[in-house]
Coordinates of C-alpha atoms in Angstrom, one line a residue:
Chain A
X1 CA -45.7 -21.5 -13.5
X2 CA -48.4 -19.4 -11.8
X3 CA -47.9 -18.4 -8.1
X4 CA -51.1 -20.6 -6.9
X5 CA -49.1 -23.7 -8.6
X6 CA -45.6 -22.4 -6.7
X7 CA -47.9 -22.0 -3.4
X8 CA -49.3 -25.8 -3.6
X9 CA -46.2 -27.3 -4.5
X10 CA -44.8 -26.3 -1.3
X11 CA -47.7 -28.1 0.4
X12 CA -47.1 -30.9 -1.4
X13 CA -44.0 -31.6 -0.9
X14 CA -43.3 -31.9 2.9
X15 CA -39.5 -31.3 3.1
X16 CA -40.0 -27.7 0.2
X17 CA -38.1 -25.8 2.9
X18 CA -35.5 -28.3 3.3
X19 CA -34.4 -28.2 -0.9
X20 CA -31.6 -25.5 -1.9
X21 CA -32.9 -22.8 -3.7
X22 CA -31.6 -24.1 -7.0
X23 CA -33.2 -27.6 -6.6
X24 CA -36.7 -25.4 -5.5
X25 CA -36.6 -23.9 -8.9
X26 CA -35.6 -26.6 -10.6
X27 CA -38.9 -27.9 -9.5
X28 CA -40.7 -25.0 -10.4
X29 CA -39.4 -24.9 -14.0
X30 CA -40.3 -28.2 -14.9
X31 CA -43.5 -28.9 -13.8
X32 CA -46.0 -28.5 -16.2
X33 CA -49.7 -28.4 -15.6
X34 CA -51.9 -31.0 -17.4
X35 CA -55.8 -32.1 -17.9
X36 CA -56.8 -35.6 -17.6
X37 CA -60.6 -36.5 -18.6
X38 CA -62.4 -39.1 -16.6
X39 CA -61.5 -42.5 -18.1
X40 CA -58.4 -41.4 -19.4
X41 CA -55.4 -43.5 -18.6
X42 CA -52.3 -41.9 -17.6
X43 CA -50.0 -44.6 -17.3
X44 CA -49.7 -48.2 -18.6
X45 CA -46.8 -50.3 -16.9
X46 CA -43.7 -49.9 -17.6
X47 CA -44.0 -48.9 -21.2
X48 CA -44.1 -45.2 -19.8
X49 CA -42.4 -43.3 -17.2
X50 CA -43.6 -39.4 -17.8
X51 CA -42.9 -38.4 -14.5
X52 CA -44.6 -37.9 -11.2
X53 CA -48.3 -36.2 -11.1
X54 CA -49.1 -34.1 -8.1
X55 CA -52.6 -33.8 -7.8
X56 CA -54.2 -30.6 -7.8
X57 CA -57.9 -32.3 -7.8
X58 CA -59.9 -35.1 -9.3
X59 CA -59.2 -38.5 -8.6
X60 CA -56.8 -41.1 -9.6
X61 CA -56.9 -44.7 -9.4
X62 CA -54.1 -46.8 -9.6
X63 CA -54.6 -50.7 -10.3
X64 CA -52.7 -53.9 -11.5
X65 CA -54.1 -56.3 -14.4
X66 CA -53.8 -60.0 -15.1
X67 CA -53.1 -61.4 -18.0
X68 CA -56.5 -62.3 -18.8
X69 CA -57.6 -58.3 -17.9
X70 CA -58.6 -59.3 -14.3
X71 CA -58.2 -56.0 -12.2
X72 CA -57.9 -54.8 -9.0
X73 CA -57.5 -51.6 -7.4
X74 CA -54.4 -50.9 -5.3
X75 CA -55.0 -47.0 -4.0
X76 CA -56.8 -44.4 -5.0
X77 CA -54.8 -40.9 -5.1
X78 CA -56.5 -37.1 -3.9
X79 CA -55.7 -33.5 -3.8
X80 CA -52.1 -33.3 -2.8
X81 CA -51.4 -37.0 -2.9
X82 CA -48.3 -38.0 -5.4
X83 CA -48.2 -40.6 -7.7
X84 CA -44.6 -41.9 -8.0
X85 CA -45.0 -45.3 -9.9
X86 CA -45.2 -43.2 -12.8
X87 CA -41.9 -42.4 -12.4
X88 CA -40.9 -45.9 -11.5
X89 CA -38.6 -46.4 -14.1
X90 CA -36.3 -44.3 -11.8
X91 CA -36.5 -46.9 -9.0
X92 CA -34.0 -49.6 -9.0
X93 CA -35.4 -52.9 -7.7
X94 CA -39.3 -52.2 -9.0
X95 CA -40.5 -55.3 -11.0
X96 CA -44.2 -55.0 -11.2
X97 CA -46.4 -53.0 -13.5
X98 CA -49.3 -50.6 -12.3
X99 CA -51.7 -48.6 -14.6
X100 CA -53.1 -45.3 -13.6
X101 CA -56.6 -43.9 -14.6
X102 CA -58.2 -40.7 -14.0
X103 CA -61.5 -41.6 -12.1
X104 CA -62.5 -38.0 -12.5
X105 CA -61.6 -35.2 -14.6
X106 CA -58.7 -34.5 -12.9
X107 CA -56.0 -31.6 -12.9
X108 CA -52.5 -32.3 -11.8
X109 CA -48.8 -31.5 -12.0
X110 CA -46.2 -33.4 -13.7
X111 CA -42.8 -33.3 -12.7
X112 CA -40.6 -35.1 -15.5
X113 CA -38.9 -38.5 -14.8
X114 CA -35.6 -36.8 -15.5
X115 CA -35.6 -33.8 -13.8
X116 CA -36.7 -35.6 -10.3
X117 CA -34.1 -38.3 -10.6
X118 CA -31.6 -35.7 -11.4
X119 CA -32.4 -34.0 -8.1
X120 CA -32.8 -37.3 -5.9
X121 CA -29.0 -38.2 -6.9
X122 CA -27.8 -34.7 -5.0
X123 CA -30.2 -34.8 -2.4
X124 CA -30.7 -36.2 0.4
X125 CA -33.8 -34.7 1.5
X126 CA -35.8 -35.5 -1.8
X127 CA -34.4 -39.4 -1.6
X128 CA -35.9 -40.1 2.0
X129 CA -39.2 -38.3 1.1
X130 CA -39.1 -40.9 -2.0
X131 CA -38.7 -43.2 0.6
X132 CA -41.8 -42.2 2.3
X133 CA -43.7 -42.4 -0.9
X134 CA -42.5 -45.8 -0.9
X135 CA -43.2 -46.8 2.3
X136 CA -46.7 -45.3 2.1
X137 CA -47.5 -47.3 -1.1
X138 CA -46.4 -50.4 0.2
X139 CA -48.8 -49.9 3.4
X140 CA -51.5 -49.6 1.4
X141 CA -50.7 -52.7 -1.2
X142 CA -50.5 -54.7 2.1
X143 CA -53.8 -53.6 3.3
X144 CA -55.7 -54.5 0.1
X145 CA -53.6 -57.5 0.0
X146 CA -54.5 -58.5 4.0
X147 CA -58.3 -57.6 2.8
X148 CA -57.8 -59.9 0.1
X149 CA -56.5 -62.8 2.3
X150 CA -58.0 -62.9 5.2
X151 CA -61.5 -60.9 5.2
X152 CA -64.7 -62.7 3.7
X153 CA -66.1 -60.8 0.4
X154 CA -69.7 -59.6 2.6
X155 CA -66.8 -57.5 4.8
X156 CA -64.8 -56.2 2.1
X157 CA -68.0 -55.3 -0.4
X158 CA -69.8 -53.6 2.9
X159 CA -66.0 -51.7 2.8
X160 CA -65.8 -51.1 -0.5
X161 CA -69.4 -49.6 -0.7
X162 CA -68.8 -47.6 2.4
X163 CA -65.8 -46.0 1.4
X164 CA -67.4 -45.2 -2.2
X165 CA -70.2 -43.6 -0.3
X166 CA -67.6 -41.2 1.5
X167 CA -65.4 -40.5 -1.6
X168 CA -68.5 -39.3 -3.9
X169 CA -70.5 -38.1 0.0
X170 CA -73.7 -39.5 -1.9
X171 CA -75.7 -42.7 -0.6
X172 CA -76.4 -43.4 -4.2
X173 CA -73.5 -44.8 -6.0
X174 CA -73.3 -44.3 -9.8
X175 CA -71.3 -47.2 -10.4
X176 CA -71.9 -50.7 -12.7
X177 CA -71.4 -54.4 -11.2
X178 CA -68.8 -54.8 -13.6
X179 CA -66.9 -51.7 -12.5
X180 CA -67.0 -53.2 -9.1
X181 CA -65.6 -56.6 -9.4
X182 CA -62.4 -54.4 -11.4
X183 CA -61.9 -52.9 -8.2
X184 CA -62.1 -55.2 -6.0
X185 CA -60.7 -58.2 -8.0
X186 CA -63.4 -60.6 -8.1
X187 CA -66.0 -62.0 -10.6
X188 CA -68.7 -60.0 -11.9
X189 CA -71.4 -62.7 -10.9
X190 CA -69.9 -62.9 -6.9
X191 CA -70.0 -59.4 -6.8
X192 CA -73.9 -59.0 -8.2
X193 CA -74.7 -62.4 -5.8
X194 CA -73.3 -60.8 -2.9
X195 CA -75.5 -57.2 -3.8
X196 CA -78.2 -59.1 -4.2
X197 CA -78.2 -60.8 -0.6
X198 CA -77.6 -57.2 0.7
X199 CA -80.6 -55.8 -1.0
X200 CA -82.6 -59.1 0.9
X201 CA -81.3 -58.2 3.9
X202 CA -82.5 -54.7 3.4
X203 CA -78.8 -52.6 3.5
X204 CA -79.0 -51.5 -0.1
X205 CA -81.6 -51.0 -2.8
X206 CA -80.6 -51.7 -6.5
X207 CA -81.7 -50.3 -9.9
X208 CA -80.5 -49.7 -13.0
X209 CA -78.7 -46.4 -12.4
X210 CA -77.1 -47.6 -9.3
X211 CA -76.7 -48.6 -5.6
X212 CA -78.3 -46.6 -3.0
X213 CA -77.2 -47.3 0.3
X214 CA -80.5 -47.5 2.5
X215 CA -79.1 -49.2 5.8
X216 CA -75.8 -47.4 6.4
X217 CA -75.3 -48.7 10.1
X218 CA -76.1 -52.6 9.5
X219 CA -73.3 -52.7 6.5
X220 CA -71.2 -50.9 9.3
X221 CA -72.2 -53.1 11.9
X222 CA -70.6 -56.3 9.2
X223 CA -67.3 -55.1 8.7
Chain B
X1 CA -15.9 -58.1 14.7
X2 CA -13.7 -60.7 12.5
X3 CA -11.7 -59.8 9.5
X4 CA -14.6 -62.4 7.6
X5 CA -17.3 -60.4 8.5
X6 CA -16.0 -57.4 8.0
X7 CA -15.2 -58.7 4.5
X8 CA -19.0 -60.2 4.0
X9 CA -20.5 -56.9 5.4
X10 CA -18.8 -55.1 2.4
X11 CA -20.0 -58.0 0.1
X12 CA -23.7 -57.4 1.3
X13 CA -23.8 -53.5 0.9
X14 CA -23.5 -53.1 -2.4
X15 CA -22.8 -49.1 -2.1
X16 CA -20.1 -50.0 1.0
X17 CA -17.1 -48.5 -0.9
X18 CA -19.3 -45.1 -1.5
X19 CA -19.6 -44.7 2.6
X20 CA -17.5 -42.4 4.5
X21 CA -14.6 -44.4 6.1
X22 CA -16.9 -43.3 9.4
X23 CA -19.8 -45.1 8.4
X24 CA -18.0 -48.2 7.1
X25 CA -16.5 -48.0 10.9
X26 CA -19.9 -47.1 12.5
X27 CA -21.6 -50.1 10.8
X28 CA -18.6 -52.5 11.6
X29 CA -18.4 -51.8 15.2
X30 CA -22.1 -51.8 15.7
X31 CA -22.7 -55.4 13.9
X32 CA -23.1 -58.0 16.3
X33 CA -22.9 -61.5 15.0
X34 CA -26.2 -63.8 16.3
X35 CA -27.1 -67.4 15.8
X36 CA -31.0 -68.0 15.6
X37 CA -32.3 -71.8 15.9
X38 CA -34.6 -73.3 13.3
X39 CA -37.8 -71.9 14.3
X40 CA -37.2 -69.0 16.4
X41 CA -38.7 -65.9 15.6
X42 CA -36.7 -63.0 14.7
X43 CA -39.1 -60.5 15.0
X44 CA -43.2 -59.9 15.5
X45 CA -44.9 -56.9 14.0
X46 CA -44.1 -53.8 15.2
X47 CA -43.3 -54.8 18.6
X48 CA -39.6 -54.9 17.6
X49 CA -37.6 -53.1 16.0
X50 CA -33.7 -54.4 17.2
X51 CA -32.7 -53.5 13.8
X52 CA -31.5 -54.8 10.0
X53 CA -30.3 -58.5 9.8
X54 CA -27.7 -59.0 6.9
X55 CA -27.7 -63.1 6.7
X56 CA -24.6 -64.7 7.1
X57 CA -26.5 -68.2 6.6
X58 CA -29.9 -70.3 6.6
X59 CA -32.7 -68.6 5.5
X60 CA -35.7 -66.5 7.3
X61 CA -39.0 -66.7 6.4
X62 CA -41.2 -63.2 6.7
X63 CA -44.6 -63.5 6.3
X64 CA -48.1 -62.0 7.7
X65 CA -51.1 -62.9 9.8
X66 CA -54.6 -62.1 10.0
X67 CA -56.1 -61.8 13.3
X68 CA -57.7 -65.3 13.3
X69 CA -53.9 -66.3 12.7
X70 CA -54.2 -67.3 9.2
X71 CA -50.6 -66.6 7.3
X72 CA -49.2 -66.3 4.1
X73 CA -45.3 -66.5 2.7
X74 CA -44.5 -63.3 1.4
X75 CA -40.8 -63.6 0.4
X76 CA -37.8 -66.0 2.1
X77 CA -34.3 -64.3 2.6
X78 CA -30.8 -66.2 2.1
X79 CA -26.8 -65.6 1.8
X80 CA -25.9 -61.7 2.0
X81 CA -29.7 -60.7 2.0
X82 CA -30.9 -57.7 4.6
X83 CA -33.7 -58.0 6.3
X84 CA -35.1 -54.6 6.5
X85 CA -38.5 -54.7 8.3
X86 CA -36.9 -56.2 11.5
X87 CA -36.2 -52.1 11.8
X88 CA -39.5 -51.0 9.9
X89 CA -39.9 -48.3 13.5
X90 CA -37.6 -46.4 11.2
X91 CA -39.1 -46.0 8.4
X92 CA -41.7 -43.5 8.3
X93 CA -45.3 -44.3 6.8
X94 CA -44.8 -48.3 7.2
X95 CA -48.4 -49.1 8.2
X96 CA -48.4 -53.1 8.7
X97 CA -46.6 -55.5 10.6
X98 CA -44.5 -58.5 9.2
X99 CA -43.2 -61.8 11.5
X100 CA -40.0 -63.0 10.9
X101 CA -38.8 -66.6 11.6
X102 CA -35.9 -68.8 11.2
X103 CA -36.4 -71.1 8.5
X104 CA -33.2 -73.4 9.3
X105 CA -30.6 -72.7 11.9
X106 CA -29.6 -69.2 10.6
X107 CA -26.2 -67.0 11.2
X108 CA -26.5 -63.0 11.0
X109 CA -25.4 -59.7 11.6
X110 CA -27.3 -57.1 13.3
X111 CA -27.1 -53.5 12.8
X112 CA -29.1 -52.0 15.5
X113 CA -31.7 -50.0 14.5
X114 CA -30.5 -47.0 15.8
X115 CA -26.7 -46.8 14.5
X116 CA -28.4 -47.2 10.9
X117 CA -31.0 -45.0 11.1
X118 CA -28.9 -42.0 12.7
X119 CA -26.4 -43.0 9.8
X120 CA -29.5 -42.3 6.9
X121 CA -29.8 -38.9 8.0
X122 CA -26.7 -37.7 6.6
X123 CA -25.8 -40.4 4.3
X124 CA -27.6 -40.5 0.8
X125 CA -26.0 -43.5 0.1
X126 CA -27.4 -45.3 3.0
X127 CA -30.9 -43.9 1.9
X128 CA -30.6 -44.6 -1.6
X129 CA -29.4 -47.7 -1.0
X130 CA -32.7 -48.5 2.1
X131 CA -35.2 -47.0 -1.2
X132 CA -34.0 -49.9 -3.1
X133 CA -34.4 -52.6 0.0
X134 CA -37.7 -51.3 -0.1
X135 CA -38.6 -51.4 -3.8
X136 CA -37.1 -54.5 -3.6
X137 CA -39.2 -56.4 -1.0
X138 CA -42.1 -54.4 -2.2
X139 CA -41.9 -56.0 -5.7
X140 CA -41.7 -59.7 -3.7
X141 CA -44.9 -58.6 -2.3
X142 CA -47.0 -57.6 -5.8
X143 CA -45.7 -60.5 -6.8
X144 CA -47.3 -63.0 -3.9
X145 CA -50.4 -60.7 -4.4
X146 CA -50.4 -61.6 -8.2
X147 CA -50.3 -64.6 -7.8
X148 CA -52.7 -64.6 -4.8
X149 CA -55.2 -62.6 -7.0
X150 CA -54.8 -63.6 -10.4
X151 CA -53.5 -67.4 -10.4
X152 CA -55.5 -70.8 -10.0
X153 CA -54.6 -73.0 -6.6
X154 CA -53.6 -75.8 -8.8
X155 CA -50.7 -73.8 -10.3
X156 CA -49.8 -71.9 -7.0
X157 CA -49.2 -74.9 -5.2
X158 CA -47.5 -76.6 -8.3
X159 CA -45.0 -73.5 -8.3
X160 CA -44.4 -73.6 -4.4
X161 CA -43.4 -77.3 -4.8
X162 CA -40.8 -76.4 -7.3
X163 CA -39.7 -73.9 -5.6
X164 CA -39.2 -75.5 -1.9
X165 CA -37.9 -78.8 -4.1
X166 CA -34.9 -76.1 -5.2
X167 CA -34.5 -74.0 -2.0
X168 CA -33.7 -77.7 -0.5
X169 CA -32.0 -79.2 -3.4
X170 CA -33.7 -82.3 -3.4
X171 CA -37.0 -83.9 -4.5
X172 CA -38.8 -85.0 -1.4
X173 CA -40.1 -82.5 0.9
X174 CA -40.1 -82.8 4.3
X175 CA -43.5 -80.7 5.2
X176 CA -46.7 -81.5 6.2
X177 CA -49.8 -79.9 4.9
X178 CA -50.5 -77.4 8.2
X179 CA -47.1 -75.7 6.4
X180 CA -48.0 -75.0 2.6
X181 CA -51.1 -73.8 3.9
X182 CA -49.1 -71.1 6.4
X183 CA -47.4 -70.3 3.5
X184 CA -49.7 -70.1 0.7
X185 CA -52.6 -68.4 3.0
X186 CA -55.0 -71.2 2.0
X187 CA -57.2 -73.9 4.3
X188 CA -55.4 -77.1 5.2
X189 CA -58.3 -78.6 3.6
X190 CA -57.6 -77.2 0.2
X191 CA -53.7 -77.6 0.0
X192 CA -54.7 -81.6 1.1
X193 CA -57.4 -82.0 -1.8
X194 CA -55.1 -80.5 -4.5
X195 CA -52.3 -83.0 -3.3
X196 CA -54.1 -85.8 -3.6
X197 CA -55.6 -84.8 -6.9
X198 CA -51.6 -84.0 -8.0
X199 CA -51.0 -87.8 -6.5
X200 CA -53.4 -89.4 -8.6
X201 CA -52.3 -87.4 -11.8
X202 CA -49.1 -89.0 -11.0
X203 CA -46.9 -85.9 -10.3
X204 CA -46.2 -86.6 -6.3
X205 CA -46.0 -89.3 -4.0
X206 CA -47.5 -88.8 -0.1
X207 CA -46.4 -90.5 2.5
X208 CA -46.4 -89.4 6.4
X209 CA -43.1 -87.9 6.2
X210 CA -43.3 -85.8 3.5
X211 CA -44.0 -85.2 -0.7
X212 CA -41.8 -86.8 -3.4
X213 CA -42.2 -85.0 -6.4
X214 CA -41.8 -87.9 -9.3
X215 CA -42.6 -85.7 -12.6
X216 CA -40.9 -82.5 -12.3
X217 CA -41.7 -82.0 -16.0
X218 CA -45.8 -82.5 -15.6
X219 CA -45.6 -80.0 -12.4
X220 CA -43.7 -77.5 -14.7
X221 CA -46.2 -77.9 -17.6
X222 CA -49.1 -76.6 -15.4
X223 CA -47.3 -73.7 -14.4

């Protein structure tokens, strides 16, 4: 592994100083660097369970899916953020499935399934980060999930559009309907309504290509 | 504490015969038996945090609320279940608040928050075994948001009927309307239409006391 990937694995990993030596290399050894092009899916339920990816940069998005193929997006993962459900086969007690896609072309580390739960068995310090991870994941599955329940779709599609607008730091969102309503777990047609009403009132401007936002403060002003 | 307890404490830990014989004394000394009355609350949002309640008997309810003080049901705990949020201060990276309330008259033990958590930091068991609380409850919670998300009113409510007709061993509920709907996270108007509409499919009788379910088998078929 090249020193730059040695270098951001320490900052990845809060608690690097507190591993032995021997569990630190371990580490090192194993993780391989891999290449994910935009669209590509990196982990399907619980049919796989490669290993955890440390992001190095790109964008990840981790969703669940019906049945019937109805999405919705749980978190999204960044630079330094650590995707641990797939690994999940490694964690007792986890009876849901989530798929991962690469948003962006995106480069990242993977640290095999094996190796990690090797290490978590003699260490302490590596379980109650895991823990974290968790605990983290959960917080944000309960926000979506309190969005879901309990604010109108005008407040959460104002959110959603927001938040896209800071993620790509454009006003002018290269994004479909239909991509939309996978996020955000609604129909297609309430998601298009709703843009539509928005575009009345004179917050957003439509066209083929895209959403632009025009009115930043007034979508603000609705969540 | 009694020699019964004692005995039901190693029952409920699953890992208790991998803890130092300090722990297992730590945890047995600290354990305070408490009796909680049918609809008292145990614990709101992250204003407590007196610690992890293994129940002895009854059942809790935990569940969330939006600021308007709409709820929703996210998981019920019985027998030898450990209520873990009741000491979520201690976890790190726990984001959201749960309420927890006695669902019948309820007997438990509490471990005070602080006697477990300063046990975690040098037990891996302890931590292991708090990872896979979490997991746990966290998979209760993908599973209400499933459902939530990507299942019709009609069969929610057909499954919570089954499910509270089992959980009280019997088929008329005593519960009004203003209930399912704190449970399910829907209007009192909705859960009211779709009972009526189950009433004149034939599958439950309403009367001012409760529901009778009187085909099982037609509620189980929409499911």
């Amino acid at each position: 592994m090249t020193e730059q990937n040695v270098k951001f694995l320490e900052d990845a990993f809060p608690s690097w100083r507190k591993l032995t030596q021997g569990q630190q290399d371990s580490l090192k050894q194993s993780a391989v660097e891999q290449k994910y092009a935009k669209g590509v899916s990196l982990h399907h339920g619980s049919e796989d369970c490669s290993g955890l990816f440390v992001v190095k940069s790109g964008q990840l998005r981790v969703y669940t899916i019906s049945e019937s193929g109805k999405e919705i997006t749980l978190y999204r993962l960044f630079d330094r953020d650590i995707c641990l459900f797939s690994a999940s086969c490694m964690l007792k007690n986890i009876s849901f499935d989530v798929h991962v896609e690469a948003e962006k072309d995106t480069l990242a580390l993977l640290i095999p399934t094996p190796v990690y739960e090797g290490l978590m068995k003699n260490s302490l310090v590596l379980t109650d980060f895991t823990n974290q991870l968790l605990a983290s994941r959960f917080s944000d599955v309960m926000w979506v999930m309190e969005q879901v329940l309990f604010t109108s779709f005008d407040r959460r599609l104002a959110a959603f559009l927001l938040e896209q607008s800071s993620i790509e730091s454009s006003d002018t969102l290269h994004i479909t309907h239909e991509e939309i309503s996978r996020h955000m777990g609604s129909a297609r047609e309430v998601v298009t309504r709703m843009l539509k009403y928005f575009q009345a009132e004179g917050m957003v401007t439509l066209s083929r290509g895209g959403i632009a936002i025009v009115d930043e403060s007034k979508l603000k002003k609705l969540i």
